[in-house]
Coordinates of N, CA, C and O and ligand atoms in Angstrom, one line a residue:
X1 N 116.1 70.6 132.8 CA 116.6 71.9 131.8 C 115.0 72.7 131.1 O 114.4 71.6 130.3
X2 N 114.5 73.0 131.4 CA 113.5 73.8 130.5 C 113.7 74.3 129.1 O 115.1 75.2 128.9
X3 N 113.3 74.1 128.2 CA 113.7 74.3 126.5 C 113.0 75.6 126.2 O 112.0 75.7 126.7
X4 N 113.0 76.4 125.9 CA 112.5 77.7 125.1 C 111.4 76.8 124.1 O 112.0 76.5 123.1
X5 N 110.1 77.3 124.0 CA 108.9 76.6 123.1 C 109.5 76.7 121.5 O 110.0 78.6 121.4
X6 N 109.7 76.5 120.7 CA 109.5 76.6 119.2 C 108.9 77.7 119.0 O 107.6 77.3 119.2
X7 N 109.3 79.0 118.1 CA 108.1 80.0 117.6 C 108.2 79.5 116.0 O 109.3 79.5 115.6
X8 N 107.3 79.7 115.8 CA 106.4 79.8 113.9 C 106.2 80.6 113.5 O 105.4 81.5 114.6
X9 N 106.6 81.1 112.2 CA 106.2 82.4 111.9 C 105.5 82.0 110.3 O 105.8 81.0 109.8
X10 N 104.7 82.4 110.5 CA 103.7 82.2 109.3 C 102.7 83.1 108.4 O 103.0 84.3 109.3
X11 N 103.2 83.0 107.0 CA 102.4 84.4 106.2 C 101.4 84.1 105.4 O 101.5 83.1 104.8
X12 N 100.4 84.9 105.1 CA 99.3 84.2 104.1 C 98.7 85.8 103.9 O 99.0 86.7 104.1
X13 N 98.2 85.5 102.1 CA 97.6 86.6 102.2 C 96.3 86.0 101.8 O 96.0 85.4 101.9
X14 N 95.3 87.6 101.5 CA 93.7 87.0 101.6 C 93.2 88.5 100.9 O 93.8 89.4 100.8
X15 N 92.2 88.4 100.3 CA 91.3 89.5 99.5 C 89.9 89.5 100.7 O 89.3 88.2 100.8
X16 N 89.8 90.7 100.5 CA 88.8 91.3 101.1 C 86.9 90.6 100.3 O 87.2 90.4 99.2
X17 N 86.4 90.2 101.1 CA 85.2 89.2 100.5 C 84.2 90.5 99.7 O 84.3 91.6 100.1
X18 N 83.8 89.6 98.8 CA 82.8 90.9 97.9 C 81.6 91.4 98.9 O 81.2 90.6 100.1
X19 N 81.5 92.2 98.7 CA 80.6 93.4 99.2 C 80.6 93.8 100.7 O 80.0 93.8 101.5
X20 N 82.2 93.0 101.5 CA 82.2 93.6 103.0 C 82.7 95.0 102.8 O 83.7 95.7 102.0
X21 N 82.2 95.4 103.8 CA 83.0 96.5 104.3 C 83.5 96.3 105.4 O 83.9 96.3 106.5
X22 N 85.3 96.7 104.9 CA 86.4 96.3 106.2 C 85.9 96.9 107.4 O 86.1 98.1 107.4
X23 N 85.5 96.4 108.4 CA 86.0 97.1 109.7 C 87.4 97.1 110.6 O 87.1 96.0 111.6
X24 N 88.4 97.4 110.2 CA 89.7 97.6 110.7 C 89.6 97.6 112.2 O 90.5 96.4 113.0
X25 N 89.1 98.4 113.1 CA 89.0 98.5 114.3 C 88.8 97.3 114.9 O 89.2 96.7 116.2
X26 N 87.3 96.4 114.7 CA 87.0 95.2 115.2 C 87.8 94.4 114.9 O 88.1 93.6 115.8
X27 N 88.3 94.3 113.9 CA 89.3 93.1 113.3 C 90.4 93.2 114.4 O 91.0 92.1 114.9
X28 N 91.1 93.9 114.3 CA 92.2 94.4 115.6 C 92.3 93.9 116.6 O 92.9 93.4 117.8
X29 N 90.9 94.9 117.3 CA 90.5 94.6 118.7 C 90.4 93.1 118.6 O 91.1 92.6 120.2
X30 N 89.6 92.3 118.4 CA 89.7 91.0 118.2 C 91.5 90.3 118.4 O 91.4 89.6 119.3
X31 N 92.0 90.6 117.4 CA 93.0 90.3 116.9 C 94.4 90.4 118.0 O 94.6 89.7 119.2
X32 N 93.9 92.0 118.6 CA 94.8 92.3 119.8 C 94.5 91.5 121.3 O 95.5 90.9 121.8
X33 N 93.3 91.2 121.2 CA 93.0 91.0 122.9 C 93.3 89.6 122.4 O 93.8 88.2 123.5
X34 N 92.8 88.5 121.7 CA 93.1 87.3 121.5 C 94.5 86.4 121.4 O 95.1 85.7 121.9
X35 N 95.6 87.5 120.7 CA 96.8 87.1 120.3 C 97.6 87.3 121.4 O 98.5 87.0 121.7
X36 N 97.4 88.3 122.4 CA 97.7 88.7 123.5 C 97.5 87.4 124.4 O 99.0 87.4 125.3
X37 N 96.9 87.0 124.9 CA 96.5 86.4 125.6 C 96.8 84.4 125.0 O 97.3 83.1 125.9
X38 N 97.2 84.3 123.5 CA 97.9 83.1 122.8 C 99.1 82.9 123.0 O 99.7 82.4 122.1
X39 N 99.7 84.4 123.1 CA 101.6 84.2 123.4 C 101.5 84.7 121.6 O 102.9 84.4 121.0
X40 N 101.0 85.2 120.7 CA 101.1 85.8 119.1 C 101.5 86.9 119.3 O 100.5 87.9 119.5
X41 N 102.5 87.1 118.3 CA 102.6 88.4 117.9 C 102.7 88.8 116.3 O 102.7 87.6 115.7
X42 N 102.6 89.9 115.4 CA 102.6 89.9 114.1 C 102.2 91.1 113.4 O 102.8 92.3 114.4
X43 N 102.2 91.4 112.6 CA 102.0 92.5 111.4 C 100.5 92.2 110.9 O 100.7 90.7 110.4
X44 N 99.8 92.9 110.6 CA 99.0 92.9 109.9 C 98.9 94.3 108.4 O 98.9 95.2 109.5
X45 N 98.7 94.2 107.6 CA 98.7 95.0 106.8 C 97.6 95.0 105.4 O 97.2 94.0 105.1
X46 N 97.1 95.9 105.6 CA 95.7 96.3 104.5 C 95.8 97.1 103.4 O 95.9 98.4 103.7
X47 N 95.7 97.2 102.1 CA 95.4 97.9 101.4 C 94.1 98.1 100.6 O 93.9 98.7 99.0
X48 N 93.2 98.1 101.3 CA 91.6 98.5 100.9 C 91.4 97.1 100.2 O 89.9 97.4 99.5
X49 N 92.2 96.1 99.6 CA 91.8 95.0 98.9 C 92.0 93.7 99.1 O 91.5 92.7 99.4
X50 N 93.4 93.8 99.9 CA 93.8 92.7 100.5 C 95.4 92.8 101.8 O 94.6 93.6 102.2
X51 N 94.5 91.5 102.3 CA 95.2 91.5 103.5 C 96.7 90.2 103.9 O 96.8 89.9 102.8
X52 N 97.6 91.1 104.0 CA 98.9 90.1 104.2 C 99.1 90.4 105.6 O 99.2 91.3 105.9
X53 N 99.1 88.9 106.0 CA 99.5 88.9 107.8 C 100.4 88.3 108.5 O 100.5 87.3 107.3
X54 N 101.2 88.5 109.5 CA 102.5 87.4 109.7 C 102.1 87.5 111.5 O 101.6 88.3 112.2
X55 N 101.9 86.3 111.7 CA 101.8 85.4 112.4 C 102.9 84.6 113.3 O 103.4 83.8 112.7
X56 N 103.2 85.1 114.7 CA 104.5 84.2 115.4 C 104.2 83.7 116.4 O 103.1 84.5 117.4
X57 N 104.0 82.6 116.9 CA 104.1 82.1 118.2 C 104.5 80.5 118.3 O 104.6 79.8 117.5
X58 N 103.9 79.9 119.2 CA 104.0 78.4 119.8 C 103.1 77.9 118.2 O 101.9 78.2 118.2
X59 N 103.3 76.6 118.0 CA 103.1 76.2 117.2 C 101.3 75.7 116.7 O 100.9 76.1 116.3
X60 N 101.0 75.6 118.4 CA 100.0 75.1 118.5 C 98.7 76.0 118.4 O 97.9 76.2 117.9
X61 N 99.0 77.2 118.7 CA 98.5 78.9 119.1 C 98.5 79.3 117.3 O 97.3 79.9 116.8
X62 N 99.5 78.8 116.5 CA 99.7 79.2 115.0 C 98.6 78.6 114.4 O 97.4 78.8 114.0
X63 N 98.6 77.2 114.9 CA 97.3 76.4 114.1 C 96.0 77.2 113.9 O 95.5 77.2 113.8
X64 N 95.8 77.2 115.7 CA 94.3 77.2 115.9 C 94.2 79.1 115.7 O 92.8 79.0 115.3
X65 N 94.9 80.0 115.7 CA 94.8 80.9 115.0 C 94.0 81.2 113.7 O 92.9 81.3 113.5
X66 N 95.2 80.2 113.0 CA 95.2 80.6 111.7 C 93.9 79.4 111.4 O 93.1 80.3 110.2
X67 N 93.4 78.7 112.0 CA 92.0 77.5 111.6 C 90.6 78.8 111.9 O 90.3 78.7 111.0
X68 N 91.3 79.7 113.0 CA 89.6 80.5 113.0 C 90.1 81.4 112.1 O 88.7 82.4 111.2
X69 N 91.2 82.1 111.7 CA 91.2 83.2 110.6 C 90.8 82.7 109.1 O 90.1 83.6 108.3
X70 N 91.2 81.5 108.9 CA 90.7 80.5 107.8 C 89.0 80.6 107.3 O 89.0 81.1 106.2
X71 N 88.6 80.6 108.6 CA 86.9 80.3 108.4 C 86.6 81.8 108.4 O 85.0 81.4 108.1
X72 N 86.9 82.3 108.4 CA 86.3 84.0 108.8 C 85.7 84.4 106.8 O 87.1 84.4 106.4
X73 N 84.6 85.0 107.2 CA 84.3 85.1 106.2 C 84.0 86.3 105.6 O 83.8 86.8 104.4
X74 N 84.7 87.5 106.3 CA 85.2 88.9 106.1 C 86.1 89.0 104.8 O 86.6 89.6 104.2
X75 N 86.9 87.5 104.8 CA 87.6 87.8 103.6 C 87.8 86.2 102.8 O 87.2 85.4 103.5
X76 N 88.6 86.2 101.6 CA 88.5 84.8 101.6 C 89.7 84.9 100.5 O 90.7 85.4 100.7
X77 N 90.2 83.5 99.8 CA 91.1 83.2 99.5 C 92.3 83.3 100.1 O 93.1 83.8 99.2
X78 N 92.2 82.7 101.0 CA 93.6 82.8 102.0 C 94.5 81.6 101.2 O 94.0 80.6 101.3
X79 N 95.6 82.4 101.3 CA 97.0 81.8 100.7 C 98.1 81.4 102.0 O 98.3 82.8 102.2
X80 N 98.0 81.0 102.3 CA 99.4 80.3 102.8 C 100.9 80.9 102.1 O 101.1 79.9 100.9
X81 N 101.2 81.8 102.5 CA 102.5 81.7 102.2 C 104.2 81.5 102.2 O 105.2 81.3 101.1
X82 N 104.1 81.3 103.6 CA 105.6 80.5 104.4 C 105.3 80.3 105.8 O 104.2 80.8 106.1
X83 N 105.9 79.3 105.8 CA 106.1 78.8 107.2 C 106.6 78.5 107.9 O 107.3 77.2 106.9
X84 N 107.5 78.5 108.9 CA 108.9 78.1 109.1 C 109.3 78.1 110.6 O 108.0 78.9 111.4
X85 N 109.8 78.0 111.1 CA 110.8 78.2 112.8 C 111.8 78.9 112.8 O 112.5 79.0 111.9
X86 N 111.3 79.7 113.7 CA 112.0 81.4 113.9 C 112.8 81.1 115.0 O 112.7 80.5 115.8
X87 N 114.0 81.5 115.5 CA 114.9 81.4 116.5 C 114.4 82.8 117.4 O 114.1 82.2 119.0
X88 N 113.5 83.8 116.9 CA 113.5 84.6 117.9 C 112.4 85.7 117.0 O 112.2 85.8 115.7
X89 N 111.4 86.1 117.9 CA 110.3 86.9 117.0 C 110.8 87.9 116.0 O 112.1 88.6 116.3
X90 N 110.4 88.3 114.8 CA 111.0 89.6 114.1 C 109.6 90.3 114.6 O 110.1 91.8 114.1
X91 N 108.6 90.4 115.0 CA 107.4 91.1 115.2 C 107.1 91.4 116.7 O 106.5 90.6 117.1
X92 N 107.8 92.0 117.8 CA 108.0 91.3 119.2 C 106.6 92.1 119.3 O 105.9 92.0 120.5
X93 N 106.3 93.1 119.1 CA 104.9 94.0 119.1 C 103.9 93.3 118.2 O 104.0 93.2 116.9
X94 N 102.8 93.2 119.0 CA 101.8 93.3 117.8 C 101.5 94.6 117.6 O 99.9 95.0 118.0
X95 N 102.1 94.9 116.0 CA 101.0 96.2 115.6 C 100.8 95.8 114.0 O 101.4 95.2 113.5
X96 N 99.6 96.5 114.0 CA 99.5 95.9 112.9 C 98.5 97.3 112.1 O 96.8 97.1 112.1
X97 N 98.8 98.1 111.9 CA 98.1 99.4 111.7 C 98.2 100.3 110.6 O 98.0 101.0 110.0
X98 N 98.9 99.6 109.5 CA 99.5 99.4 107.8 C 97.8 99.9 107.1 O 97.2 98.0 106.7
X99 N 97.6 100.6 106.7 CA 96.6 100.8 105.9 C 96.7 101.4 104.9 O 97.1 102.8 104.7
X100 N 96.0 101.6 103.3 CA 96.3 102.5 102.4 C 95.2 103.4 102.6 O 94.0 103.4 101.9
X101 N 95.4 104.3 102.7 CA 94.4 105.6 103.0 C 94.5 106.6 102.0 O 95.6 106.5 101.4
X102 N 93.5 106.7 101.4 CA 93.6 107.6 100.0 C 94.3 108.8 100.3 O 95.1 109.5 99.0
X103 N 94.2 109.8 101.0 CA 94.6 110.5 100.9 C 96.3 111.0 101.9 O 96.8 111.7 102.3
X104 N 96.8 109.7 102.2 CA 97.7 109.3 102.6 C 98.9 109.7 101.6 O 99.2 108.9 100.6
X105 N 100.3 110.4 102.0 CA 101.4 110.2 101.3 C 101.9 108.9 101.1 O 102.7 108.2 102.3
X106 N 101.8 108.5 100.1 CA 102.3 107.0 99.5 C 103.6 106.6 100.0 O 104.0 105.9 100.9
X107 N 104.2 107.5 99.4 CA 106.0 107.6 100.2 C 106.5 107.2 101.3 O 107.1 106.9 101.9
X108 N 105.5 108.0 102.0 CA 105.6 108.7 103.8 C 104.8 107.1 104.2 O 105.9 106.8 105.1
X109 N 103.9 106.4 103.7 CA 103.4 105.4 104.4 C 104.7 104.4 103.9 O 105.1 103.2 104.5
X110 N 105.0 104.2 103.0 CA 106.0 102.9 102.3 C 107.1 103.4 103.6 O 107.8 102.1 103.8
X111 N 107.7 104.5 104.0 CA 109.0 104.1 104.7 C 108.5 104.1 106.0 O 109.6 103.3 106.3
X112 N 107.4 104.2 106.6 CA 107.3 103.8 108.0 C 107.3 102.2 108.0 O 107.3 101.7 108.7
X113 N 106.9 101.5 106.6 CA 106.5 100.0 106.6 C 107.7 99.8 106.3 O 107.9 98.7 107.0
X114 N 108.8 100.2 105.8 CA 109.7 99.7 105.5 C 111.2 99.6 106.8 O 111.7 98.8 107.2
X115 N 110.7 100.9 107.6 CA 111.1 100.9 109.2 C 110.7 100.0 110.4 O 111.5 99.1 110.7
X116 N 110.0 99.0 109.6 CA 108.5 98.6 110.4 C 109.3 97.1 110.4 O 109.4 96.5 111.6
X117 N 109.3 96.8 108.9 CA 110.1 95.5 108.7 C 111.7 95.3 108.4 O 112.0 94.1 108.3
X118 N 112.6 96.3 109.3 CA 113.9 96.3 109.2 C 114.2 95.2 109.7 O 115.2 94.3 109.3
X119 N 113.4 94.5 110.8 CA 114.7 93.1 111.5 C 114.0 91.8 111.2 O 114.6 91.2 111.3
X120 N 112.8 91.9 109.7 CA 112.5 90.6 109.4 C 113.3 90.3 108.2 O 114.7 91.0 108.1
X121 N 113.5 89.2 108.1 CA 114.7 88.3 107.5 C 114.1 88.8 106.1 O 113.3 89.1 105.6
X122 N 115.3 88.6 105.4 CA 115.4 89.2 103.9 C 114.3 88.5 103.0 O 113.7 89.5 102.0
X123 N 113.4 87.7 102.7 CA 112.4 87.3 102.2 C 111.0 87.5 102.3 O 111.0 87.8 101.8
X124 N 111.3 87.8 103.5 CA 110.3 88.2 104.3 C 109.8 89.7 104.4 O 109.3 89.9 103.8
X125 N 111.3 90.4 104.1 CA 110.9 91.5 104.2 C 110.6 91.6 102.7 O 110.0 92.9 102.0
X126 N 111.3 91.3 101.9 CA 111.0 91.1 99.9 C 109.9 91.1 99.8 O 108.9 91.9 99.1
X127 N 108.7 90.1 100.6 CA 107.1 89.7 100.8 C 106.9 91.5 100.8 O 106.0 91.6 100.4
X128 N 107.2 91.6 101.9 CA 106.5 92.8 102.6 C 106.4 94.1 101.9 O 105.6 94.7 101.8
X129 N 107.4 94.2 101.5 CA 107.8 95.5 100.5 C 107.1 95.3 99.2 O 106.9 96.4 99.2
X130 N 107.6 94.5 98.9 CA 106.2 94.1 97.0 C 105.0 94.4 97.5 O 104.3 95.0 97.0
X131 N 104.3 94.2 99.2 CA 103.2 94.2 99.0 C 103.1 95.8 99.7 O 101.8 96.0 98.9
X132 N 103.5 96.4 100.5 CA 103.7 97.8 100.8 C 103.5 99.1 99.4 O 102.9 100.2 99.3
X133 N 104.3 98.2 98.5 CA 104.7 99.2 97.3 C 103.5 99.2 96.6 O 103.3 100.0 95.7
X134 N 102.2 98.4 96.9 CA 100.7 98.5 95.9 C 100.0 99.1 96.7 O 98.7 99.4 96.5
X135 N 100.7 99.7 97.6 CA 99.2 100.0 98.7 C 99.3 101.7 97.6 O 100.6 102.2 97.5
Ligands
FMN201 C1 92.5 89.7 108.2 C2 92.0 89.0 109.7 C3 92.8 89.1 110.4 C4 93.0 88.7 112.1 N1 93.7 88.2 112.7 C5 93.8 87.7 113.8 C6 94.3 87.4 114.3 O1 95.6 88.0 114.4 N2 94.2 86.9 115.9 C7 93.1 86.3 116.0 O2 92.4 86.1 116.8 N3 91.4 86.9 115.3 C8 92.2 87.0 114.1 N4 90.5 87.9 113.2 C9 89.8 87.3 113.5 C10 89.2 85.9 113.3 O3 89.1 85.8 112.2 C11 88.1 85.2 114.4 O4 86.8 86.6 114.3 C12 88.6 85.7 115.9 O5 89.6 85.0 115.8 C13 87.5 85.0 116.9 O6 87.5 85.3 117.5 P1 86.4 85.3 119.2 O7 86.0 83.8 119.4 O8 87.2 85.9 120.5 O9 85.5 86.6 118.8 C14 91.3 88.4 112.1 C15 90.2 88.7 111.3 C16 90.7 88.8 109.7 C17 90.0 89.3 108.8

């Protein structure tokens, strides 16, 4: 009998490094390429100061990916907020394009984020909406 590999979900927050101009497009391109290859899905939120990222995937891929992310000097103060095993991915698509644009309607952005995270567990949803409300 083949067993479905366990999926782990990890949530961390970090701060943009001083004097760093965030090139979100480059970060996203690398993340999408690697994550697709490694069976990782998730969500990345960015509010011009902090990143909040959810990663989901097989435990060894999560470890390897988070170790790379942790060493990345574009951000610092990475704090692991939660890590748990889940039955089913909550972010099946790797979509990571939330950012706080100064000219964007904050309420509209907040609504978009709330819709996107509707399938997340209550605890995770609370973390993500709290972050989104600061954008
Ligand atoms: C906020 C942030 C989020 C990132 N997210 C991912 C990610 O989800 N997956 C990933 O492989 N790399 C991610 N990276 C990039 C990694 O830190 C690292 O640069 C990259 O994995 C190296 O891959 P490469 O050897 O293919 O260039 C992220 C970087 C930052 C700053």
